[in-house]
Amino acid sequence: MTEKKTRHVTDAETLKAVTHPLRVKLLGTLRVLGPATASELGRRFGESSGSTSYHLRILAKYGFIEEDPEQPNARDKRWRSVHWGTSWSNAELQQDPAGAEAARAMRRRQLELLIESSERYEADIDSWGPVWQEAAGLSDHFARMKATTVNELRERVHALVREYAERDRDTKGTEMVQVYLGTFPLDESQIQ
C-alpha cells in the first residue's frame, strides 16, 4: 500500500461532511483497523448496514474514503480510508461563518472522542495491568510560547508519534494507543 498522507480540508462543506458523529467513527475505524464493509461497521457501532452504507457514501463523495480495490467478493463492498489524517486551518475557516461552525463542530467531535476514550479506559483500567496503567494518562502543561513555536511543537509531536509507531510496529507487547495534543492560548486571569 502506498504511503497515505493527511487530507487538508479548505472548505466548510467538505469539513462539515465529516463532522457527523457516526461518520467520524467510521472514518477513524477505517483508518486504524483497515478496510471494512458497511455490515461489519454496522455491527461494530450498533447501526443498521443501511445507515452505515449511507454515511460511507457521504464520506466517499467528499473523498475521505474509497472502495477497497481488494474486494473479498462480488456481493460485499469493502471501503478503505484514503488519508491517515484530516487537517484544516482554523484561521482560514474562521473567515466564513459556515467554515467557522464546521471547524467548531470538528473540535467538539475530537473532544467527545477524547472523553469517550478516557471513560472507556477508566471503566476497564483493571484489565490493563500495572504496565499499561502506568503508561496511560493525561497531563497538562502551561508554557509561554509564540504561535509559531506552538505550530513547531505540534509538528514535532506528530513526527515523534509516527517515528515511535514505526519503531514499535512489529514489536511484541504493543497495544493501540490514542495520543491527543491540544494547544490553546489562555488568558492568565482564566488559569484555574
PDB file of C-alpha atoms in Angstrom, residues 16-187:
ATOM      1  CA  LYS A  16     -18.965  19.561   7.619  1.00  0.00           C
ATOM      2  CA  ALA A  17     -19.418  16.248   5.779  1.00  0.00           C
ATOM      3  CA  VAL A  18     -17.133  14.528   8.278  1.00  0.00           C
ATOM      4  CA  THR A  19     -18.470  16.208  11.439  1.00  0.00           C
ATOM      5  CA  HIS A  20     -21.385  13.777  11.843  1.00  0.00           C
ATOM      6  CA  PRO A  21     -20.660  11.658  14.959  1.00  0.00           C
ATOM      7  CA  LEU A  22     -21.065   8.322  13.147  1.00  0.00           C
ATOM      8  CA  ARG A  23     -19.007   9.458  10.153  1.00  0.00           C
ATOM      9  CA  VAL A  24     -16.141  10.472  12.441  1.00  0.00           C
ATOM     10  CA  LYS A  25     -16.211   6.993  13.992  1.00  0.00           C
ATOM     11  CA  LEU A  26     -16.493   5.211  10.635  1.00  0.00           C
ATOM     12  CA  LEU A  27     -13.579   7.158   9.182  1.00  0.00           C
ATOM     13  CA  GLY A  28     -11.453   6.648  12.289  1.00  0.00           C
ATOM     14  CA  THR A  29     -12.139   2.914  12.303  1.00  0.00           C
ATOM     15  CA  LEU A  30     -11.218   2.548   8.633  1.00  0.00           C
ATOM     16  CA  ARG A  31      -8.010   4.487   9.286  1.00  0.00           C
ATOM     17  CA  VAL A  32      -6.994   2.441  12.306  1.00  0.00           C
ATOM     18  CA  LEU A  33      -8.322  -1.055  11.556  1.00  0.00           C
ATOM     19  CA  GLY A  34      -8.273  -1.009   7.776  1.00  0.00           C
ATOM     20  CA  PRO A  35     -10.900  -1.851   5.155  1.00  0.00           C
ATOM     21  CA  ALA A  36     -14.373  -2.983   6.197  1.00  0.00           C
ATOM     22  CA  THR A  37     -17.875  -3.426   4.818  1.00  0.00           C
ATOM     23  CA  ALA A  38     -20.955  -1.429   5.831  1.00  0.00           C
ATOM     24  CA  SER A  39     -22.291  -4.552   7.583  1.00  0.00           C
ATOM     25  CA  GLU A  40     -19.102  -5.038   9.610  1.00  0.00           C
ATOM     26  CA  LEU A  41     -19.095  -1.387  10.635  1.00  0.00           C
ATOM     27  CA  GLY A  42     -22.811  -1.508  11.423  1.00  0.00           C
ATOM     28  CA  ARG A  43     -22.266  -4.409  13.833  1.00  0.00           C
ATOM     29  CA  ARG A  44     -19.329  -2.596  15.460  1.00  0.00           C
ATOM     30  CA  PHE A  45     -21.393   0.531  16.158  1.00  0.00           C
ATOM     31  CA  GLY A  46     -24.844  -0.982  16.664  1.00  0.00           C
ATOM     32  CA  GLU A  47     -26.165   0.580  13.471  1.00  0.00           C
ATOM     33  CA  SER A  48     -28.007  -0.907  10.517  1.00  0.00           C
ATOM     34  CA  SER A  49     -25.939  -1.645   7.434  1.00  0.00           C
ATOM     35  CA  GLY A  50     -28.241   0.752   5.580  1.00  0.00           C
ATOM     36  CA  SER A  51     -27.286   3.581   7.939  1.00  0.00           C
ATOM     37  CA  THR A  52     -23.564   2.863   7.766  1.00  0.00           C
ATOM     38  CA  SER A  53     -23.766   2.432   3.995  1.00  0.00           C
ATOM     39  CA  TYR A  54     -25.389   5.862   3.647  1.00  0.00           C
ATOM     40  CA  HIS A  55     -22.725   7.548   5.779  1.00  0.00           C
ATOM     41  CA  LEU A  56     -19.924   5.694   3.973  1.00  0.00           C
ATOM     42  CA  ARG A  57     -21.243   7.001   0.632  1.00  0.00           C
ATOM     43  CA  ILE A  58     -21.149  10.566   2.027  1.00  0.00           C
ATOM     44  CA  LEU A  59     -17.539  10.081   3.150  1.00  0.00           C
ATOM     45  CA  ALA A  60     -16.699   8.708  -0.311  1.00  0.00           C
ATOM     46  CA  LYS A  61     -18.463  11.612  -2.053  1.00  0.00           C
ATOM     47  CA  TYR A  62     -16.160  14.042  -0.239  1.00  0.00           C
ATOM     48  CA  GLY A  63     -13.016  11.989  -0.881  1.00  0.00           C
ATOM     49  CA  PHE A  64     -12.301  10.674   2.620  1.00  0.00           C
ATOM     50  CA  ILE A  65     -12.758   7.007   1.705  1.00  0.00           C
ATOM     51  CA  GLU A  66     -12.895   4.843  -1.410  1.00  0.00           C
ATOM     52  CA  GLU A  67     -13.818   1.326  -2.422  1.00  0.00           C
ATOM     53  CA  ASP A  68     -11.044  -1.075  -1.498  1.00  0.00           C
ATOM     54  CA  PRO A  69      -9.529  -2.479  -4.710  1.00  0.00           C
ATOM     55  CA  GLU A  70      -9.145  -5.863  -2.957  1.00  0.00           C
ATOM     56  CA  GLN A  71     -12.817  -6.775  -2.578  1.00  0.00           C
ATOM     57  CA  PRO A  72     -13.470 -10.063  -0.698  1.00  0.00           C
ATOM     58  CA  ASN A  73     -16.337 -11.000  -3.033  1.00  0.00           C
ATOM     59  CA  ALA A  74     -18.727  -9.503  -5.565  1.00  0.00           C
ATOM     60  CA  ARG A  75     -21.546  -9.059  -3.041  1.00  0.00           C
ATOM     61  CA  ASP A  76     -19.956  -7.151  -0.144  1.00  0.00           C
ATOM     62  CA  LYS A  77     -18.443  -3.734  -0.881  1.00  0.00           C
ATOM     63  CA  ARG A  78     -15.441  -3.038   1.323  1.00  0.00           C
ATOM     64  CA  TRP A  79     -14.307   0.536   1.987  1.00  0.00           C
ATOM     65  CA  ARG A  80     -10.919   1.954   2.971  1.00  0.00           C
ATOM     66  CA  SER A  81      -9.643   5.342   4.073  1.00  0.00           C
ATOM     67  CA  VAL A  82      -7.763   7.454   1.565  1.00  0.00           C
ATOM     68  CA  HIS A  83      -5.759   9.503   4.080  1.00  0.00           C
ATOM     69  CA  TRP A  84      -4.330   8.751   7.528  1.00  0.00           C
ATOM     70  CA  GLY A  85      -5.480  12.079   8.963  1.00  0.00           C
ATOM     71  CA  THR A  86      -7.545  15.196   8.384  1.00  0.00           C
ATOM     72  CA  SER A  87      -6.346  18.740   8.959  1.00  0.00           C
ATOM     73  CA  TRP A  88      -7.717  22.224   8.372  1.00  0.00           C
ATOM     74  CA  SER A  89      -6.770  25.806   9.089  1.00  0.00           C
ATOM     75  CA  ASN A  90      -8.857  27.302  11.873  1.00  0.00           C
ATOM     76  CA  ALA A  91      -7.784  30.791  10.770  1.00  0.00           C
ATOM     77  CA  GLU A  92      -8.824  30.228   7.143  1.00  0.00           C
ATOM     78  CA  LEU A  93     -12.159  28.656   8.047  1.00  0.00           C
ATOM     79  CA  GLN A  94     -12.851  31.393  10.597  1.00  0.00           C
ATOM     80  CA  GLN A  95     -13.211  33.868   7.693  1.00  0.00           C
ATOM     81  CA  ASP A  96     -16.517  32.238   6.675  1.00  0.00           C
ATOM     82  CA  PRO A  97     -19.375  31.677   9.176  1.00  0.00           C
ATOM     83  CA  ALA A  98     -20.065  28.190   7.762  1.00  0.00           C
ATOM     84  CA  GLY A  99     -16.357  27.369   7.913  1.00  0.00           C
ATOM     85  CA  ALA A 100     -16.075  28.615  11.486  1.00  0.00           C
ATOM     86  CA  GLU A 101     -19.034  26.443  12.517  1.00  0.00           C
ATOM     87  CA  ALA A 102     -17.636  23.366  10.722  1.00  0.00           C
ATOM     88  CA  ALA A 103     -14.261  23.803  12.468  1.00  0.00           C
ATOM     89  CA  ARG A 104     -16.022  24.258  15.848  1.00  0.00           C
ATOM     90  CA  ALA A 105     -18.053  21.104  15.190  1.00  0.00           C
ATOM     91  CA  MET A 106     -14.894  19.103  14.416  1.00  0.00           C
ATOM     92  CA  ARG A 107     -13.172  20.347  17.572  1.00  0.00           C
ATOM     93  CA  ARG A 108     -16.266  19.310  19.568  1.00  0.00           C
ATOM     94  CA  ARG A 109     -16.176  15.844  17.943  1.00  0.00           C
ATOM     95  CA  GLN A 110     -12.497  15.491  18.844  1.00  0.00           C
ATOM     96  CA  LEU A 111     -13.257  16.427  22.436  1.00  0.00           C
ATOM     97  CA  GLU A 112     -16.195  14.000  22.590  1.00  0.00           C
ATOM     98  CA  LEU A 113     -13.960  11.189  21.323  1.00  0.00           C
ATOM     99  CA  LEU A 114     -11.294  12.062  23.897  1.00  0.00           C
ATOM    100  CA  ILE A 115     -13.888  11.910  26.682  1.00  0.00           C
ATOM    101  CA  GLU A 116     -15.315   8.609  25.373  1.00  0.00           C
ATOM    102  CA  SER A 117     -11.831   7.087  25.162  1.00  0.00           C
ATOM    103  CA  SER A 118     -10.922   8.257  28.640  1.00  0.00           C
ATOM    104  CA  GLU A 119     -14.176   6.923  30.115  1.00  0.00           C
ATOM    105  CA  ARG A 120     -13.702   3.543  28.376  1.00  0.00           C
ATOM    106  CA  TYR A 121     -10.183   3.292  29.765  1.00  0.00           C
ATOM    107  CA  GLU A 122     -11.347   4.191  33.295  1.00  0.00           C
ATOM    108  CA  ALA A 123     -14.109   1.581  33.119  1.00  0.00           C
ATOM    109  CA  ASP A 124     -11.607  -1.101  32.045  1.00  0.00           C
ATOM    110  CA  ILE A 125      -8.497   0.072  33.917  1.00  0.00           C
ATOM    111  CA  ASP A 126      -8.189  -3.144  35.955  1.00  0.00           C
ATOM    112  CA  SER A 127      -7.961  -5.250  32.798  1.00  0.00           C
ATOM    113  CA  TRP A 128      -4.853  -3.412  31.572  1.00  0.00           C
ATOM    114  CA  GLY A 129      -2.426  -4.305  34.337  1.00  0.00           C
ATOM    115  CA  PRO A 130       0.262  -2.194  36.004  1.00  0.00           C
ATOM    116  CA  VAL A 131       2.484  -1.593  32.960  1.00  0.00           C
ATOM    117  CA  TRP A 132      -0.312  -0.020  30.913  1.00  0.00           C
ATOM    118  CA  GLN A 133      -1.875   1.646  33.939  1.00  0.00           C
ATOM    119  CA  GLU A 134       1.419   3.466  34.436  1.00  0.00           C
ATOM    120  CA  ALA A 135       1.856   4.316  30.731  1.00  0.00           C
ATOM    121  CA  ALA A 136      -1.667   5.699  30.215  1.00  0.00           C
ATOM    122  CA  GLY A 137      -2.908   9.050  31.377  1.00  0.00           C
ATOM    123  CA  LEU A 138      -3.415  12.711  30.749  1.00  0.00           C
ATOM    124  CA  SER A 139      -1.151  15.615  31.525  1.00  0.00           C
ATOM    125  CA  ASP A 140      -1.245  19.342  31.098  1.00  0.00           C
ATOM    126  CA  HIS A 141       1.461  21.919  30.711  1.00  0.00           C
ATOM    127  CA  PHE A 142       1.394  25.693  30.896  1.00  0.00           C
ATOM    128  CA  ALA A 143       4.105  27.433  28.900  1.00  0.00           C
ATOM    129  CA  ARG A 144       4.620  30.851  27.410  1.00  0.00           C
ATOM    130  CA  MET A 145       5.224  30.463  23.634  1.00  0.00           C
ATOM    131  CA  LYS A 146       4.769  32.274  20.339  1.00  0.00           C
ATOM    132  CA  ALA A 147       2.155  30.901  17.916  1.00  0.00           C
ATOM    133  CA  THR A 148       4.934  29.848  15.521  1.00  0.00           C
ATOM    134  CA  THR A 149       6.597  27.900  18.325  1.00  0.00           C
ATOM    135  CA  VAL A 150       3.307  26.140  19.114  1.00  0.00           C
ATOM    136  CA  ASN A 151       2.991  25.145  15.446  1.00  0.00           C
ATOM    137  CA  GLU A 152       6.555  23.799  15.507  1.00  0.00           C
ATOM    138  CA  LEU A 153       5.840  21.901  18.734  1.00  0.00           C
ATOM    139  CA  ARG A 154       2.730  20.311  17.219  1.00  0.00           C
ATOM    140  CA  GLU A 155       4.642  19.212  14.099  1.00  0.00           C
ATOM    141  CA  ARG A 156       7.448  17.714  16.206  1.00  0.00           C
ATOM    142  CA  VAL A 157       4.950  15.787  18.361  1.00  0.00           C
ATOM    143  CA  HIS A 158       3.235  14.438  15.233  1.00  0.00           C
ATOM    144  CA  ALA A 159       6.610  13.375  13.824  1.00  0.00           C
ATOM    145  CA  LEU A 160       7.553  11.675  17.111  1.00  0.00           C
ATOM    146  CA  VAL A 161       4.285   9.737  17.185  1.00  0.00           C
ATOM    147  CA  ARG A 162       4.886   8.498  13.621  1.00  0.00           C
ATOM    148  CA  GLU A 163       8.531   7.652  14.435  1.00  0.00           C
ATOM    149  CA  TYR A 164       7.699   5.692  17.593  1.00  0.00           C
ATOM    150  CA  ALA A 165       4.770   3.906  15.953  1.00  0.00           C
ATOM    151  CA  GLU A 166       7.040   2.801  13.114  1.00  0.00           C
ATOM    152  CA  ARG A 167       9.720   1.669  15.587  1.00  0.00           C
ATOM    153  CA  ASP A 168       7.255  -0.497  17.545  1.00  0.00           C
ATOM    154  CA  ARG A 169       5.151  -1.657  14.569  1.00  0.00           C
ATOM    155  CA  ASP A 170       6.168  -5.323  14.636  1.00  0.00           C
ATOM    156  CA  THR A 171       7.199  -5.488  18.302  1.00  0.00           C
ATOM    157  CA  LYS A 172       5.640  -7.870  20.824  1.00  0.00           C
ATOM    158  CA  GLY A 173       3.647  -6.241  23.608  1.00  0.00           C
ATOM    159  CA  THR A 174       2.253  -3.321  21.631  1.00  0.00           C
ATOM    160  CA  GLU A 175      -1.293  -2.044  22.004  1.00  0.00           C
ATOM    161  CA  MET A 176      -3.215   0.539  20.011  1.00  0.00           C
ATOM    162  CA  VAL A 177      -2.973   3.881  21.822  1.00  0.00           C
ATOM    163  CA  GLN A 178      -4.558   7.264  21.223  1.00  0.00           C
ATOM    164  CA  VAL A 179      -2.379  10.339  21.532  1.00  0.00           C
ATOM    165  CA  TYR A 180      -4.163  13.671  21.854  1.00  0.00           C
ATOM    166  CA  LEU A 181      -2.488  17.062  21.712  1.00  0.00           C
ATOM    167  CA  GLY A 182      -4.381  20.238  22.425  1.00  0.00           C
ATOM    168  CA  THR A 183      -2.861  23.679  22.334  1.00  0.00           C
ATOM    169  CA  PHE A 184      -4.938  26.713  23.287  1.00  0.00           C
ATOM    170  CA  PRO A 185      -3.962  30.267  24.162  1.00  0.00           C
ATOM    171  CA  LEU A 186      -5.122  31.137  27.649  1.00  0.00           C
ATOM    172  CA  ASP A 187      -5.803  34.471  29.299  1.00  0.00           C
TER     173      ASP A 187
END
